[in-house]
Coordinates of C-alpha atoms in Angstrom, one line a residue:
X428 CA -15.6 -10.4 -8.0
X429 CA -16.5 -7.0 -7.9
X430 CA -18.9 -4.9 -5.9
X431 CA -21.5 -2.9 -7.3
X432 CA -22.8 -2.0 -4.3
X433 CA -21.2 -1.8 -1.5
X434 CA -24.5 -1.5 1.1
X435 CA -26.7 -4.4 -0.8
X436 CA -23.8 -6.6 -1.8
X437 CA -21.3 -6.1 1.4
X438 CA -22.7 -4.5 4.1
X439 CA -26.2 -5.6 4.3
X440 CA -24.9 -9.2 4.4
X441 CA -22.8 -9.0 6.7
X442 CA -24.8 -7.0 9.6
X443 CA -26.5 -9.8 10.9
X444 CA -23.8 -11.9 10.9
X445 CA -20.5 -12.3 13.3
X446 CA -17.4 -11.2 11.4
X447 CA -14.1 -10.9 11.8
X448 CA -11.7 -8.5 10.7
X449 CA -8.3 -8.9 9.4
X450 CA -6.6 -5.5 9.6
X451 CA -3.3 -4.5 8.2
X452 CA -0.8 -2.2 9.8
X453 CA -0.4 1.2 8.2
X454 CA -2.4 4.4 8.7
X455 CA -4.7 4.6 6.3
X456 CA -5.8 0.5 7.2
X457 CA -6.4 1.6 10.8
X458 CA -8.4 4.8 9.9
X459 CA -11.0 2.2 7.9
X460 CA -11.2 0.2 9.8
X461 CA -12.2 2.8 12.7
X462 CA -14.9 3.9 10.3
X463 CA -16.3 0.5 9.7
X464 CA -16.0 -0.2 13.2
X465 CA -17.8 3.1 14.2
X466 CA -21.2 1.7 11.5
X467 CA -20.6 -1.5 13.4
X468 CA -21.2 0.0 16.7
X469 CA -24.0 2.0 15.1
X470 CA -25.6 -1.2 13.9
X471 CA -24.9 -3.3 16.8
X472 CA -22.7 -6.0 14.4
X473 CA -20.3 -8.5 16.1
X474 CA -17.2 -8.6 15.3
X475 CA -13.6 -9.4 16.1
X476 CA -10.7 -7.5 15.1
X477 CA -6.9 -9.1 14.4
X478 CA -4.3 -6.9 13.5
X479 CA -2.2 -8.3 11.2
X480 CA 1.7 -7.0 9.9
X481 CA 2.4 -9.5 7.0
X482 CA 0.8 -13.2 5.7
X483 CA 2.6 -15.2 8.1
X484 CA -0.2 -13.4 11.0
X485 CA -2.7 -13.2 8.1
X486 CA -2.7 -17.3 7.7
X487 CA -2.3 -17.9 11.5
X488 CA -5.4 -15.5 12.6
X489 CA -7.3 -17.2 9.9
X490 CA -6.8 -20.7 10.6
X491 CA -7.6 -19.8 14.2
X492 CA -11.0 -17.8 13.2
X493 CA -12.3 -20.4 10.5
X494 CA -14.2 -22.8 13.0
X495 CA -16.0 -19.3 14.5
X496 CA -16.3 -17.5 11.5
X497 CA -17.8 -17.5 8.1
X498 CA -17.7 -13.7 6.8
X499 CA -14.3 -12.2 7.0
X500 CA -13.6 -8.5 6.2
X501 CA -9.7 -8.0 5.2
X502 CA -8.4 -4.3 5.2
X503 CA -5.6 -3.3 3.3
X504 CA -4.2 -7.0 2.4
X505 CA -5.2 -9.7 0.5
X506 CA -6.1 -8.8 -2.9
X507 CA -2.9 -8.7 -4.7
X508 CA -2.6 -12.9 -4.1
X509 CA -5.2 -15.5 -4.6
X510 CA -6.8 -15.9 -1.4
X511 CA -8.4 -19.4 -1.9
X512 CA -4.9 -21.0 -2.8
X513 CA -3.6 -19.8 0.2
X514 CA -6.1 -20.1 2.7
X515 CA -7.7 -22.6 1.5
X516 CA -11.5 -21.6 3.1
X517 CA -14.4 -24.0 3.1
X518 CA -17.5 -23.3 0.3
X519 CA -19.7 -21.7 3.0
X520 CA -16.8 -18.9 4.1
X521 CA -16.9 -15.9 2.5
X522 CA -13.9 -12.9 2.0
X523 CA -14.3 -9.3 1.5
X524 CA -11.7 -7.5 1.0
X525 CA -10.8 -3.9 0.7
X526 CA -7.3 -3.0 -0.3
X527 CA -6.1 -0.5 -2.1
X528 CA -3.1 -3.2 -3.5
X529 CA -2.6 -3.2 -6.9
X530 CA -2.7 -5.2 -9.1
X531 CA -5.7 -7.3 -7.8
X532 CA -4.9 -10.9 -8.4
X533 CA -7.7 -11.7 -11.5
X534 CA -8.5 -15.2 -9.5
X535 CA -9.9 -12.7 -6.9
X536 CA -11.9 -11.1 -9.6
X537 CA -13.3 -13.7 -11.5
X538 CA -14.3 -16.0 -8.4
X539 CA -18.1 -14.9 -8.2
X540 CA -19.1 -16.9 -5.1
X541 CA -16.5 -16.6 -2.0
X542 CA -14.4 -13.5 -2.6
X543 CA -16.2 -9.9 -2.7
X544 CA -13.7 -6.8 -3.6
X545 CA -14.5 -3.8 -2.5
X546 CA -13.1 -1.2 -4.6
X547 CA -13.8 2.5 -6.1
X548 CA -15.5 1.8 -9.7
X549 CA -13.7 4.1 -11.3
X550 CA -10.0 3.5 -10.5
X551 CA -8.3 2.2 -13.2
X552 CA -7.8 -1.4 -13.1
X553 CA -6.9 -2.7 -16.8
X554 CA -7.9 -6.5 -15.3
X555 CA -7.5 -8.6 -18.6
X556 CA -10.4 -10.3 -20.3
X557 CA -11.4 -13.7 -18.8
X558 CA -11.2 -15.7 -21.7
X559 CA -7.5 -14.6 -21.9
X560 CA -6.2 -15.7 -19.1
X561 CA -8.7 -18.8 -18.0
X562 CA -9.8 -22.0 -20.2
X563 CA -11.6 -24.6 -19.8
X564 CA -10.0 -28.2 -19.7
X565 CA -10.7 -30.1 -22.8
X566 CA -11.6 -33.5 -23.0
X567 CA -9.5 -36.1 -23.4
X568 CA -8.4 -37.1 -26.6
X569 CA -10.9 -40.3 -28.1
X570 CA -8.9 -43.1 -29.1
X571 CA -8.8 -44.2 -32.8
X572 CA -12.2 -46.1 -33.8
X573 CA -11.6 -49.4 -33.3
X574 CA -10.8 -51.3 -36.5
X575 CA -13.7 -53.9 -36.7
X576 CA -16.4 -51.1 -37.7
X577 CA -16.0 -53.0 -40.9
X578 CA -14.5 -49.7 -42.6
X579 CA -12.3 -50.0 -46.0
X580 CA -8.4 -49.7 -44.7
X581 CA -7.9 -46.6 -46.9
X582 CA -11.0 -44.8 -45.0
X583 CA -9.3 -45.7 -41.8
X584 CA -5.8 -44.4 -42.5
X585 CA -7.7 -40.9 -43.7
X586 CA -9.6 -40.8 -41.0
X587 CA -6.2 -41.2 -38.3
X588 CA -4.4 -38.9 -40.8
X589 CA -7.4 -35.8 -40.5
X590 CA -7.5 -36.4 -36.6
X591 CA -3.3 -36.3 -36.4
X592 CA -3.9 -32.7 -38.2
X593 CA -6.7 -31.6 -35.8
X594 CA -4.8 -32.3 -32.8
X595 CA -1.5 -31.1 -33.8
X596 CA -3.5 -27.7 -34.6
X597 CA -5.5 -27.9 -31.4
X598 CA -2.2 -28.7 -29.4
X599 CA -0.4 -25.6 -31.7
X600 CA -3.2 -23.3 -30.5
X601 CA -3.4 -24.4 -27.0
X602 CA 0.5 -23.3 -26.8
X603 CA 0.1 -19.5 -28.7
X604 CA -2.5 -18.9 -26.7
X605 CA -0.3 -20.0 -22.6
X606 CA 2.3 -17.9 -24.6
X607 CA 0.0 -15.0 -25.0
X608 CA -1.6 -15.5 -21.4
X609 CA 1.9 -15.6 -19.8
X610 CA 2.4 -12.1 -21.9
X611 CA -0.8 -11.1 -20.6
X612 CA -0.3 -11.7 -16.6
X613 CA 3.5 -10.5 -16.8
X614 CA 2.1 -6.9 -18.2
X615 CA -0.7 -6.8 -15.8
X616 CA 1.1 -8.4 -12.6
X617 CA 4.8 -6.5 -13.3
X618 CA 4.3 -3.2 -11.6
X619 CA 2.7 -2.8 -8.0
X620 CA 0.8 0.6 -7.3
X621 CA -1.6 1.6 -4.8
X622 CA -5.5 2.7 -5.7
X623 CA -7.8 4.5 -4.0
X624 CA -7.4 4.8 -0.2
X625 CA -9.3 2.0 1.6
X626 CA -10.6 4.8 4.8
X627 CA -11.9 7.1 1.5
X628 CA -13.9 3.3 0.4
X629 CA -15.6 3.0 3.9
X630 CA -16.0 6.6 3.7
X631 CA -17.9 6.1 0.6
X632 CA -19.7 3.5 2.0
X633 CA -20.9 5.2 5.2
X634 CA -22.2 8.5 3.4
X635 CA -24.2 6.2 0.9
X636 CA -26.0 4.8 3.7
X637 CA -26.9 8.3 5.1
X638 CA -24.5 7.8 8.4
X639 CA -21.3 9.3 7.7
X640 CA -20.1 11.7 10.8
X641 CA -17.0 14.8 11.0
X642 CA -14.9 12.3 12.7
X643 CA -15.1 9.5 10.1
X644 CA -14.5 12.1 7.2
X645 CA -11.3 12.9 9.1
X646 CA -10.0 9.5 9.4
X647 CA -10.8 9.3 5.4
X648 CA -8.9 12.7 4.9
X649 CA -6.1 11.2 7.4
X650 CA -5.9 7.8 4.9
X651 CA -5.4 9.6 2.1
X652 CA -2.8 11.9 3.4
X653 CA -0.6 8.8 4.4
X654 CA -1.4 7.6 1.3
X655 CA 0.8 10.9 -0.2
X656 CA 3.0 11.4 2.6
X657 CA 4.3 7.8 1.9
X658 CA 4.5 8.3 -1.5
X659 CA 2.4 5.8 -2.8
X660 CA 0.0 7.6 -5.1
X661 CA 0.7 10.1 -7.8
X662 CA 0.3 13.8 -7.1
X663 CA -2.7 13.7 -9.7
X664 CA -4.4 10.9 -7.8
X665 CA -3.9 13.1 -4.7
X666 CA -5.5 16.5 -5.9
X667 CA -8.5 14.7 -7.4
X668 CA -9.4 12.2 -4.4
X669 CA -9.0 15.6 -2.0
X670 CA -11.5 17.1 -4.2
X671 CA -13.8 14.7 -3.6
X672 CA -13.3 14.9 0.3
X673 CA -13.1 18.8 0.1
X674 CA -17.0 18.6 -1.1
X675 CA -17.7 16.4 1.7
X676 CA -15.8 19.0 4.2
X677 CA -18.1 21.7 2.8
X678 CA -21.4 19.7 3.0
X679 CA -20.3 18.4 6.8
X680 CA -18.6 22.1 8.5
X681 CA -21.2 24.2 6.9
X682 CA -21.7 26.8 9.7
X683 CA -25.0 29.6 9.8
X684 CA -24.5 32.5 12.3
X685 CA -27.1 31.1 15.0
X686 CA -24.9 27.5 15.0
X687 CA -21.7 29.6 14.7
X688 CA -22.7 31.6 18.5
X689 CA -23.9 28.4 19.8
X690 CA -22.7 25.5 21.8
X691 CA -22.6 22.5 20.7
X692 CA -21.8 18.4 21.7
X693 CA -20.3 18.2 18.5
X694 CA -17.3 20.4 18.7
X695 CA -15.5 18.7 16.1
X696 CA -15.2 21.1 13.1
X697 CA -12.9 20.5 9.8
X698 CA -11.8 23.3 7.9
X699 CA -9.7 23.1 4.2
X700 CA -7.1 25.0 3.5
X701 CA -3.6 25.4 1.8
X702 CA -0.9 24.3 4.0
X703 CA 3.0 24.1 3.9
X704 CA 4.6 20.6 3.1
X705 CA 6.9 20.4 6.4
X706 CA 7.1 17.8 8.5
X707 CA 5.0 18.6 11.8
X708 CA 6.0 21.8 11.9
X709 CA 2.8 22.9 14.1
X710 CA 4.2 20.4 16.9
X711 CA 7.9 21.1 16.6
X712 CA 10.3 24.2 15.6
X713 CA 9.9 25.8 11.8
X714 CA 13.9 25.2 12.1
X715 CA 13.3 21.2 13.3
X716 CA 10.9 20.6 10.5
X717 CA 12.9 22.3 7.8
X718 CA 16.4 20.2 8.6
X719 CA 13.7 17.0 8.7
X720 CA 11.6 17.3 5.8
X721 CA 12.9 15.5 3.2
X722 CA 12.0 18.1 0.4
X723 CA 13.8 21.0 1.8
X724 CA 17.1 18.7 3.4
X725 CA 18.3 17.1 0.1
X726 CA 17.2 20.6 -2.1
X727 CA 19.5 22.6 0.3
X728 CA 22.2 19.7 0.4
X729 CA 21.6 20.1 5.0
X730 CA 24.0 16.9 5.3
X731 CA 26.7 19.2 4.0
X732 CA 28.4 22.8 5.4
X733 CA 27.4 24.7 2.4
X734 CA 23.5 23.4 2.8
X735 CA 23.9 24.3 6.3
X736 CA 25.0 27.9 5.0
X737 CA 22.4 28.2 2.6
X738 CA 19.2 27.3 5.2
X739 CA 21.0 30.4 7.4
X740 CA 20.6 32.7 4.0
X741 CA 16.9 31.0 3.2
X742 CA 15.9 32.1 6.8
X743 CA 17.5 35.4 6.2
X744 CA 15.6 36.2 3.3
X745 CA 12.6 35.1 5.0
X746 CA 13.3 37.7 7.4
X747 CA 12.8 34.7 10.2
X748 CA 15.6 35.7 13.3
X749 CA 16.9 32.2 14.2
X750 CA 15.9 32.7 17.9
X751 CA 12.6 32.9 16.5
X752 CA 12.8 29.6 14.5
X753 CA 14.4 27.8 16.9
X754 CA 11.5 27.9 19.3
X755 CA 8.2 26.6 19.3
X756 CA 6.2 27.0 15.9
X757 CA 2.9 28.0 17.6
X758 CA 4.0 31.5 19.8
X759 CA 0.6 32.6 21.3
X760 CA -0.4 34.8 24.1
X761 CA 1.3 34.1 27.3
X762 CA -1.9 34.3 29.3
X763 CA -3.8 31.2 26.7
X764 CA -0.4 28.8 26.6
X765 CA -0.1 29.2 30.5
X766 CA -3.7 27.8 30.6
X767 CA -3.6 26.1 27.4
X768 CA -2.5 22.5 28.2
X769 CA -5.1 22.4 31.5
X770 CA -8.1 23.2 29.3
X771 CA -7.3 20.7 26.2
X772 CA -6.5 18.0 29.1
X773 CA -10.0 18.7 30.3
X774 CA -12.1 18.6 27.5
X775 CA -9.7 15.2 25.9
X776 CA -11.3 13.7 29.3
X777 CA -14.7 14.7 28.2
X778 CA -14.6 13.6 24.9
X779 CA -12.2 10.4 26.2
X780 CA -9.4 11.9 24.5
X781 CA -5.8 11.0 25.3
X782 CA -3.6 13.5 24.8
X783 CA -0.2 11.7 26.3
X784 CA -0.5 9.5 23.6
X785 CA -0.5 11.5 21.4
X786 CA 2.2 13.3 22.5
X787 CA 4.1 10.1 22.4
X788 CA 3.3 9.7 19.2
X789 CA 4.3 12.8 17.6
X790 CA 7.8 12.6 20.2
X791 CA 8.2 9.0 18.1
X792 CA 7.7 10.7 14.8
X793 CA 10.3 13.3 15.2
X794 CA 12.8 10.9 16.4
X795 CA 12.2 8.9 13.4
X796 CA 12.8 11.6 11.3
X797 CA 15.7 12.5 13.1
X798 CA 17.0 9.2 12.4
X799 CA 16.1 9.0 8.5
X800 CA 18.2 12.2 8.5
X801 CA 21.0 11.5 9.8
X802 CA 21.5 8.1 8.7
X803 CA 20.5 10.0 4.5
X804 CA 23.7 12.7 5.6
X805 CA 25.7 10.1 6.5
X806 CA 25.0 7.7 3.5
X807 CA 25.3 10.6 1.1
X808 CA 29.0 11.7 2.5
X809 CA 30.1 8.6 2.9
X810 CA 29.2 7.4 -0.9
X811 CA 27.3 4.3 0.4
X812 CA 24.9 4.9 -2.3
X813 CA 26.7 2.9 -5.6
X814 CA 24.9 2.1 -8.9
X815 CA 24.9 -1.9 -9.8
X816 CA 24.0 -1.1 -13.3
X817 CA 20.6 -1.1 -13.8
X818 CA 19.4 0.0 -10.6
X819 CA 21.6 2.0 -7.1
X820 CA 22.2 -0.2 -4.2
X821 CA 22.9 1.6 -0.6
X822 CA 23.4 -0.8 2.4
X823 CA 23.3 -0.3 6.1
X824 CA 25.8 -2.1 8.4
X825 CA 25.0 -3.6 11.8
X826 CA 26.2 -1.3 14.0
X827 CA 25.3 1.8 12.2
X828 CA 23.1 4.0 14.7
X829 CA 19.1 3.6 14.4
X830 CA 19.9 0.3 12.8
X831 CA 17.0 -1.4 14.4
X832 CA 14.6 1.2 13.5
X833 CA 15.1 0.7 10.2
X834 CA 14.7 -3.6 10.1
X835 CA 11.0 -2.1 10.5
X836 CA 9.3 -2.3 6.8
X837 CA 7.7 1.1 7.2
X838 CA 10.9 3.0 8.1
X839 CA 13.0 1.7 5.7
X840 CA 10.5 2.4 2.9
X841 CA 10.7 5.8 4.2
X842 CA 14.6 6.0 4.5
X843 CA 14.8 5.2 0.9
X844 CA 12.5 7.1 -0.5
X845 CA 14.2 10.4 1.3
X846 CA 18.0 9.1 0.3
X847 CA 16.6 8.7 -3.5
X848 CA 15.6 12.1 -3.2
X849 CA 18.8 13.9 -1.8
X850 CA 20.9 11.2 -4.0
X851 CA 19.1 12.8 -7.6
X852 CA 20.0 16.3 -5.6
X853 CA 23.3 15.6 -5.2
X854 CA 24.7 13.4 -7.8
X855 CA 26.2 15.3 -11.4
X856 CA 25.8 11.2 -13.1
X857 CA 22.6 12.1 -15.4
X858 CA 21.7 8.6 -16.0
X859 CA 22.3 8.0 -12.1
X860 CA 19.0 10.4 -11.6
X861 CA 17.2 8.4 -13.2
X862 CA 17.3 4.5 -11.6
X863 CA 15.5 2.9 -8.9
X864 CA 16.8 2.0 -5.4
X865 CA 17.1 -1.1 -3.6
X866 CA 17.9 -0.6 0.1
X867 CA 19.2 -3.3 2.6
X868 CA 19.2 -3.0 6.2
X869 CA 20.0 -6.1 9.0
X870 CA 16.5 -7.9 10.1
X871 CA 17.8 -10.0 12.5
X872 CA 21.5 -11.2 13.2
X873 CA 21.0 -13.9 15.2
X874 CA 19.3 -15.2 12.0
X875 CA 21.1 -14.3 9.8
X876 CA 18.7 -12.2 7.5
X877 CA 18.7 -9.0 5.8
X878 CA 15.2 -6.9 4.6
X879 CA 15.1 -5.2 1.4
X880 CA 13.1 -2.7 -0.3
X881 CA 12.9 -1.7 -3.9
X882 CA 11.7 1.6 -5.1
X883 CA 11.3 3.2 -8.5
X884 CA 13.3 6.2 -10.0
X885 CA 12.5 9.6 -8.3
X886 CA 11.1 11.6 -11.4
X887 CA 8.2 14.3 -11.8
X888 CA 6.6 12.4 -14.1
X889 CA 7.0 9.0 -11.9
X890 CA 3.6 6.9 -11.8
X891 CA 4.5 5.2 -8.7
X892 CA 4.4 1.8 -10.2
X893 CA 7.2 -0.7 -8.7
X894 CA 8.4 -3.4 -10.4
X895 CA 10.5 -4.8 -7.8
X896 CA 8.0 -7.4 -6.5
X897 CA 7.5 -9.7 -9.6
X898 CA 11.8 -8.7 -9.9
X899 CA 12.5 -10.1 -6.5
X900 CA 10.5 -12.8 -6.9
X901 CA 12.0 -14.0 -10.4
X902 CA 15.8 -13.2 -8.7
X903 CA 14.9 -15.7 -5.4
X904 CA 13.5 -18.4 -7.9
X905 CA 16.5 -18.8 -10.6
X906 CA 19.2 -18.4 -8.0
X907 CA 16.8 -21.4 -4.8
X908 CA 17.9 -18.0 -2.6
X909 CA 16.0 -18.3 0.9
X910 CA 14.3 -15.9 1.0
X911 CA 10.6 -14.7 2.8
X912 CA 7.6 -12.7 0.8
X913 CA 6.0 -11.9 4.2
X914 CA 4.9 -7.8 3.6
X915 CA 1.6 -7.3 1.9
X916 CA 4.1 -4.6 -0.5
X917 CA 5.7 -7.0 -2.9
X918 CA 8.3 -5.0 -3.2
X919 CA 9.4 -5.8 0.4
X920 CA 11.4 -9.0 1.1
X921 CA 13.4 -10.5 3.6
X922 CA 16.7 -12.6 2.5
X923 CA 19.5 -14.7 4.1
X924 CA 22.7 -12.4 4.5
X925 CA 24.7 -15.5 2.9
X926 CA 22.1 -15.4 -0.1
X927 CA 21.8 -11.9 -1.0
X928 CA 25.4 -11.7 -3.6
X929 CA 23.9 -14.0 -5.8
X930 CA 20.2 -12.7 -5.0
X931 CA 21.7 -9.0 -6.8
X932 CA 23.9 -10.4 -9.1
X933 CA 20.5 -12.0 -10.3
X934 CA 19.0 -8.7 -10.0
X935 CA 21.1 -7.4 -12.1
X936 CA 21.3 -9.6 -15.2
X937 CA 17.4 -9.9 -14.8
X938 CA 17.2 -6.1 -15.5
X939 CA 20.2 -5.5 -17.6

């Protein structure tokens, strides 16, 4: 069922109790669960935290927890399946879940006593009417009275005659209406989408109960950008749910002069402004981020001589020198970047900041875009990208470089989202622009297995609804292919190298 309110109903229940918390692994996940865990700490609440990557971990961590634990918080999984089938809880456990998975599996909703969604009201959910999709079991059909209640033989055969008719109508409506529920589910459960970011729910949460801190507004605002860098909500959705963290941005950094010329424990200050779309362009070279953001790559065509050309002429008429481009992005006085890096390192130990990792982090993020880049140029010149009909199909070889990288779910989402883009840049088909992508890559070869990832046409007016999940799962099913739904994204699936021809041709003649 749904929460109403999320301090009565969610987390007034569960501060007095031990809890543990199933977390998933993607960016905006982590950043609410470090708000929750920051109330937690506030509040003095017990709990354990499991990270968990797909439903394989979710089941085991669960089955593990179940003796310990009775309240269990999931973040960023669960809601799109029916929890109770698969987990199978006792009556006196208890599930709520925040995850911005669409669609929410209606078992999940209608269940009023174990499983508590946490969700923002006012995201559009279309969940169909109960009493179109549940029913409840009618009684079994009475036998014909017996004949020795002394009625006339004629009444009898009447009688029999009216209740063949009744049944036979009952039976007739039964089926129109599993016909019309089928209809139902397969409209509501054949695109997946993402709602609102789960950090921006906590968020929520945490400001309604008067604690809400600068640091746990930036996680929100840093949930919701993955949410958009990845893709995964419509440019709409983005600009209003920014609004909503712009007021909060205002209301938190809201500086008179006394506090401005004043020192302060709390040096954390957030400030909103218009940005440029490159790819970490204040931590690398303008030139870096321009060849690796996907935008600017597949609109100047980089993978080719004539893009490389045309990025030479952009710059020019930019009136940006490449010696200047080619260097750092932030040039500042000599005399602050020769001290620079001694006074950040000491206040990150003040504040128990750790600047290496980060530094490792954003050293990992340029090789992986590095790596999408390369591997899109050399996909797009050497016409790996074919169309299968109703959909293109690009897949990567074992022994293509940064292969392994891209066996990871998150990379090869990411991979295929940038190829779509500079594959509707560069292809003259019309009606090529305008299909989905399914991208292979090799999971593991000592297995034998393959992962796959489905995503929908690159267009302006796209929705960012996939209907590759329910697809996958219908092609696996009518063709017994072996193959493993373990990614909280439906459209994610791994597959037996032997299996996947007749997995696609399935494909195919599902979506012809």
């Amino acid at each position: 069922m749904f929460v109403t309110d999320c301090r009565r109903e969610f987390y007034d229940v569960i501060v007095s109790q031990r809890v543990l918390l199933l977390v998933a692994s993607d960016v905006d996940a982590l950043c609410a669960c470090k708000i929750l865990q920051a109330l937690f700490q506030c509040d003095h609440v017990q709990y354990t935290l499991v990270p968990v990557s797909g439903w394989q971990e979710l089941e085991t961590a669960f089955l593990e927890h179940k003796d310990q634990f009775k309240y269990f918080v999931f973040i960023n999984c669960g809601a799109n399946v029916d929890l109770l089938e698969i987990l199978q809880p006792e009556e006196d456990t208890y599930f709520f879940v925040c995850d911005s998975h669409r669609p929410i599996n209606v078992v999940n909703v209608y269940n009023e006593t174990q499983v508590k969604l946490l969700v923002k009201q006012d995201d559009d959910l279309d969940v169909p009417a109960y009493d179109d999709i549940f029913r409840d079991e009618e009684d079994e059909e009475e036998d014909s009275e017996n004949e020795s209640d002394g009625s006339e033989p004629s009444d009898k055969r009447r009688r029999f005659e009216e209740e063949v008719i009744e049944r036979t109508m009952r039976r007739r409506q039964r089926r129109e209406w599993e016909a019309r529920r089928r209809e139902i589910l397969f409209d509501y459960e054949q695109y997946e989408y993402h709602g609102t970011s789960s950090a921006m729910v906590m968020f929520d949460l945490a400001w309604i109960m008067s604690k809400d801190l600068n640091d746990m507004l930036w996680w929100a605002i840093v949930g919701l950008t993955d949410q958009w860098v990845q893709d995964k909500i419509t440019h709409m959705k983005y600009v209003t749910d920014i609004g909503i963290l712009q007021r909060h941005v205002s209301r938190h950094n809201h500086r008179n002069e006394d506090e401005e010329n004043s020192l302060s424990i709390d040096c954390m200050r957030i400030a909103f402004e218009y940005d440029l779309r490159l790819a970490l362009y204040q931590h690398w070279s303008l030139y870096e981020s321009l060849c690796n953001t996907s935008y600017t790559s597949a609109t100047l065509k980089l993978w080719s001589v004539q893009g490389q050309k045309r990025l030479q002429e952009f710059l020019a008429d930019m009136g940006l020198p490449l010696k200047q481009v080619k260097q750092k992005f932030n040039s500042m006085d000599v005399s602050l970047k020769e001290n620079l890096r001694e006074m950040i390192e000491e206040s990150a130990n003040k504040f128990g900041g750790n600047l290496d990792k980060l530094h490792q982090g954003l050293d990992l993020a340029k090789k992986q875009l590095r790596a999408i880049q390369q591997t899109v140029a050399s996909c797009i010149c050497t016409n790996l990208v074919i169309s299968q009909g109703p959909f293109l199909y690009c897949s990567l070889m074992e022994g293509t470089p940064d292969v392994k990288l891209f066996s990871k779910p998150v990379s090869l989402c990411l991979l295929s989202k940038y190829l779509l883009k500079s594959f509707v840049c560069s292809t003259k088909n019309k009606r090529c622009k305008l299909l989905p992508l399914i991208m292979a890559a090799p999971m593991d070869v000592e297995q034998g297995t393959v992962i796959m990832v489905g995503i929908p046409p690159e267009t302006e007016s796209s929705d960012k609804k996939n209907f590759f999940g329910r697809a996958f799962e219908k092609a696996a099913d009518s063709t017994n292919s072996r193959t493993l739904h373990n990614h909280f994204d439906m459209s994610i699936i791994e597959l037996k190298t032997e299996d996947r021809s007749k997995f696609l041709d399935a494909l195919i003649s599902l979506l012809s």
